[in-house]
Amino acid sequence: MATLTDFVIALLTSVLELVVTFADVALSDPLSTVSFLFGNVFILLAVGAFAYVVLGAIGAELGIIGVGSSSGRPPRRE
């Protein structure tokens, strides 16, 4: 039976192997390097936009960020 320590060691070993494999592929020729870098940029932009939206929603839900006006209060009805 695998223990938590064995799992963590296997996970770290797999991550290191993955980094080495990606480095081999990315550095094989210049077009692969450019493609790899643009792919990383697109992923980072998508994750960043999603994190921005999620943090904004959490802030609005907790009342930290006002929604709809600069004062954070709903508009008055007349």
C-alpha positions as a LaTeX table, in Angstrom:
\begin{tabular}{lrrr}
\hline
Residue & $x$ (\AA) & $y$ (\AA) & $z$ (\AA) \\
\hline
Met1 & 0.00 & 0.00 & 0.00 \\
Ala2 & 1.32 & 3.43 & $-0.97$ \\
Thr3 & 1.84 & 5.98 & 1.74 \\
Leu4 & 1.51 & 9.74 & 1.49 \\
Thr5 & 5.29 & 10.10 & 1.35 \\
Asp6 & 5.53 & 7.69 & $-1.57$ \\
Phe7 & 2.80 & 9.60 & $-3.38$ \\
Val8 & 4.52 & 12.97 & $-2.89$ \\
Ile9 & 7.87 & 11.58 & $-4.05$ \\
Ala10 & 6.28 & 10.04 & $-7.14$ \\
Leu11 & 4.43 & 13.28 & $-7.87$ \\
Leu12 & 7.58 & 15.41 & $-7.62$ \\
Thr13 & 9.52 & 12.94 & $-9.77$ \\
Ser14 & 6.79 & 13.06 & $-12.42$ \\
Val15 & 6.78 & 16.86 & $-12.41$ \\
Leu16 & 10.54 & 16.95 & $-12.91$ \\
Glu17 & 10.29 & 14.46 & $-15.78$ \\
Leu18 & 7.54 & 16.57 & $-17.33$ \\
Val19 & 9.68 & 19.71 & $-17.17$ \\
Val20 & 12.57 & 17.90 & $-18.84$ \\
Thr21 & 10.28 & 16.52 & $-21.57$ \\
Phe22 & 8.78 & 19.95 & $-22.26$ \\
Ala23 & 12.27 & 21.50 & $-22.38$ \\
Asp24 & 13.41 & 18.86 & $-24.89$ \\
Val25 & 10.40 & 19.51 & $-27.12$ \\
Ala26 & 10.54 & 23.30 & $-26.82$ \\
Leu27 & 14.24 & 23.49 & $-27.59$ \\
Ser28 & 14.24 & 21.04 & $-30.49$ \\
Asp29 & 13.86 & 23.81 & $-33.11$ \\
Pro30 & 13.01 & 27.53 & $-33.19$ \\
Leu31 & 9.42 & 27.05 & $-34.40$ \\
Ser32 & 8.69 & 24.70 & $-31.50$ \\
Thr33 & 10.09 & 27.26 & $-29.08$ \\
Val34 & 7.91 & 30.06 & $-30.48$ \\
Ser35 & 4.85 & 27.82 & $-30.49$ \\
Phe36 & 5.52 & 26.72 & $-26.92$ \\
Leu37 & 5.94 & 30.31 & $-25.72$ \\
Phe38 & 2.76 & 31.56 & $-27.44$ \\
Gly39 & 0.83 & 28.63 & $-26.00$ \\
Asn40 & 2.04 & 29.53 & $-22.52$ \\
Val41 & 1.08 & 33.18 & $-23.02$ \\
Phe42 & $-2.44$ & 32.23 & $-24.11$ \\
Ile43 & $-2.88$ & 29.90 & $-21.14$ \\
Leu44 & $-1.60$ & 32.55 & $-18.70$ \\
Leu45 & $-3.94$ & 35.18 & $-20.15$ \\
Ala46 & $-6.94$ & 32.85 & $-19.89$ \\
Val47 & $-6.12$ & 31.84 & $-16.32$ \\
Gly48 & $-5.48$ & 35.47 & $-15.37$ \\
Ala49 & $-8.81$ & 36.63 & $-16.83$ \\
Phe50 & $-10.66$ & 33.83 & $-15.05$ \\
Ala51 & $-8.94$ & 34.64 & $-11.74$ \\
Tyr52 & $-9.82$ & 38.33 & $-12.17$ \\
Val53 & $-13.50$ & 37.50 & $-12.72$ \\
Val54 & $-13.61$ & 35.04 & $-9.82$ \\
Leu55 & $-11.91$ & 37.45 & $-7.41$ \\
Gly56 & $-14.29$ & 40.22 & $-8.51$ \\
Ala57 & $-17.29$ & 37.99 & $-7.91$ \\
Ile58 & $-16.02$ & 36.98 & $-4.48$ \\
Gly59 & $-15.32$ & 40.63 & $-3.63$ \\
Ala60 & $-18.81$ & 41.67 & $-4.74$ \\
Glu61 & $-20.38$ & 38.87 & $-2.75$ \\
Leu62 & $-18.49$ & 39.83 & 0.40 \\
Gly63 & $-19.29$ & 43.51 & $-0.06$ \\
Ile64 & $-15.69$ & 44.54 & $-0.60$ \\
Ile65 & $-16.31$ & 45.66 & $-4.17$ \\
Gly66 & $-19.35$ & 47.78 & $-5.03$ \\
Val67 & $-21.38$ & 46.81 & $-8.05$ \\
Gly68 & $-22.93$ & 49.38 & $-10.38$ \\
Ser69 & $-21.66$ & 52.66 & $-8.93$ \\
Ser70 & $-18.46$ & 54.17 & $-7.70$ \\
Ser71 & $-19.80$ & 54.54 & $-4.16$ \\
Gly72 & $-20.76$ & 50.90 & $-3.86$ \\
Arg73 & $-24.37$ & 51.73 & $-3.00$ \\
Pro74 & $-27.36$ & 50.91 & $-5.17$ \\
Pro75 & $-28.94$ & 53.89 & $-6.97$ \\
Arg76 & $-31.88$ & 55.68 & $-5.27$ \\
Arg77 & $-35.37$ & 55.23 & $-6.61$ \\
Glu78 & $-37.45$ & 58.36 & $-6.92$ \\
\hline
\end{tabular}
